[in-house]
Amino acid sequence: MKNIIKEAAKQNNVSVKEVHREIGAAIDEGMKCTDPYAIEFWKQFGGKKPTVEQFLKALSACVSSEISKA
């Protein structure tokens, strides 16, 4: 996951810290979502805010699962 974050920082000409901050803000917003699919996704974190790395790993698994269904 660290390589993904570093690559995102490089491609957007920002620091790794900025990427963490932006993803963290996206996590905060996502956790407020009332969509049933989103609520189900966030349950895996037991009501706690995941780290950026935990979130990316879970998101990757979710996307992989959806791709394999197609």
Short mmCIF file of C-alpha atoms in Angstrom, two decimals:
data_model
loop_
_atom_site.label_atom_id
_atom_site.label_comp_id
_atom_site.label_asym_id
_atom_site.label_seq_id
_atom_site.Cartn_x
_atom_site.Cartn_y
_atom_site.Cartn_z
CA MET A 1 0.00 0.00 0.00
CA LYS A 2 2.89 2.35 0.68
CA ASN A 3 3.92 2.14 -2.97
CA ILE A 4 0.40 3.06 -4.08
CA ILE A 5 0.39 6.08 -1.81
CA LYS A 6 3.85 7.16 -2.97
CA GLU A 7 2.83 6.78 -6.61
CA ALA A 8 -0.35 8.81 -6.05
CA ALA A 9 1.72 11.55 -4.43
CA LYS A 10 4.20 11.54 -7.30
CA GLN A 11 1.51 11.63 -10.00
CA ASN A 12 -0.27 14.53 -8.30
CA ASN A 13 2.87 16.47 -7.32
CA VAL A 14 2.00 16.42 -3.63
CA SER A 15 3.57 14.92 -0.54
CA VAL A 16 2.76 11.48 0.84
CA LYS A 17 1.42 13.31 3.89
CA GLU A 18 -1.02 15.22 1.65
CA VAL A 19 -2.24 11.97 0.07
CA HIS A 20 -2.84 10.55 3.55
CA ARG A 21 -4.70 13.69 4.57
CA GLU A 22 -6.91 13.65 1.47
CA ILE A 23 -7.73 9.94 1.77
CA GLY A 24 -8.42 10.44 5.47
CA ALA A 25 -10.89 13.20 4.61
CA ALA A 26 -12.53 10.92 2.04
CA ILE A 27 -12.82 8.19 4.68
CA ASP A 28 -14.51 10.66 7.06
CA GLU A 29 -17.04 11.62 4.39
CA GLY A 30 -17.57 8.02 3.29
CA MET A 31 -18.35 6.91 6.82
CA LYS A 32 -21.24 9.40 6.88
CA CYS A 33 -22.86 7.86 3.80
CA THR A 34 -26.33 6.39 4.33
CA ASP A 35 -26.30 4.17 1.24
CA PRO A 36 -26.93 0.54 2.33
CA TYR A 37 -23.94 -0.73 0.30
CA ALA A 38 -21.67 1.84 1.96
CA ILE A 39 -23.01 1.04 5.41
CA GLU A 40 -22.23 -2.63 4.81
CA PHE A 41 -18.69 -1.74 3.66
CA TRP A 42 -17.96 0.33 6.78
CA LYS A 43 -19.24 -2.40 9.16
CA GLN A 44 -16.04 -4.36 8.61
CA PHE A 45 -14.18 -1.72 10.64
CA GLY A 46 -16.38 -2.18 13.71
CA GLY A 47 -17.50 1.43 13.86
CA LYS A 48 -13.93 2.71 14.04
CA LYS A 49 -12.17 4.86 11.47
CA PRO A 50 -9.74 2.68 9.53
CA THR A 51 -6.21 3.74 8.77
CA VAL A 52 -5.55 4.80 5.20
CA GLU A 53 -3.79 1.50 4.60
CA GLN A 54 -6.66 -0.54 6.07
CA PHE A 55 -9.13 1.38 3.94
CA LEU A 56 -7.16 0.90 0.72
CA LYS A 57 -6.77 -2.82 1.40
CA ALA A 58 -10.51 -3.22 2.03
CA LEU A 59 -11.40 -1.10 -0.99
CA SER A 60 -9.07 -3.15 -3.17
CA ALA A 61 -10.71 -6.37 -1.98
CA CYS A 62 -14.16 -4.91 -2.60
CA VAL A 63 -13.26 -3.84 -6.14
CA SER A 64 -11.68 -7.22 -6.88
CA SER A 65 -14.82 -8.95 -5.65
CA GLU A 66 -17.04 -6.79 -7.86
CA ILE A 67 -14.81 -7.38 -10.90
CA SER A 68 -14.94 -11.14 -10.42
CA LYS A 69 -18.77 -10.96 -10.34
CA ALA A 70 -18.87 -9.25 -13.74
#
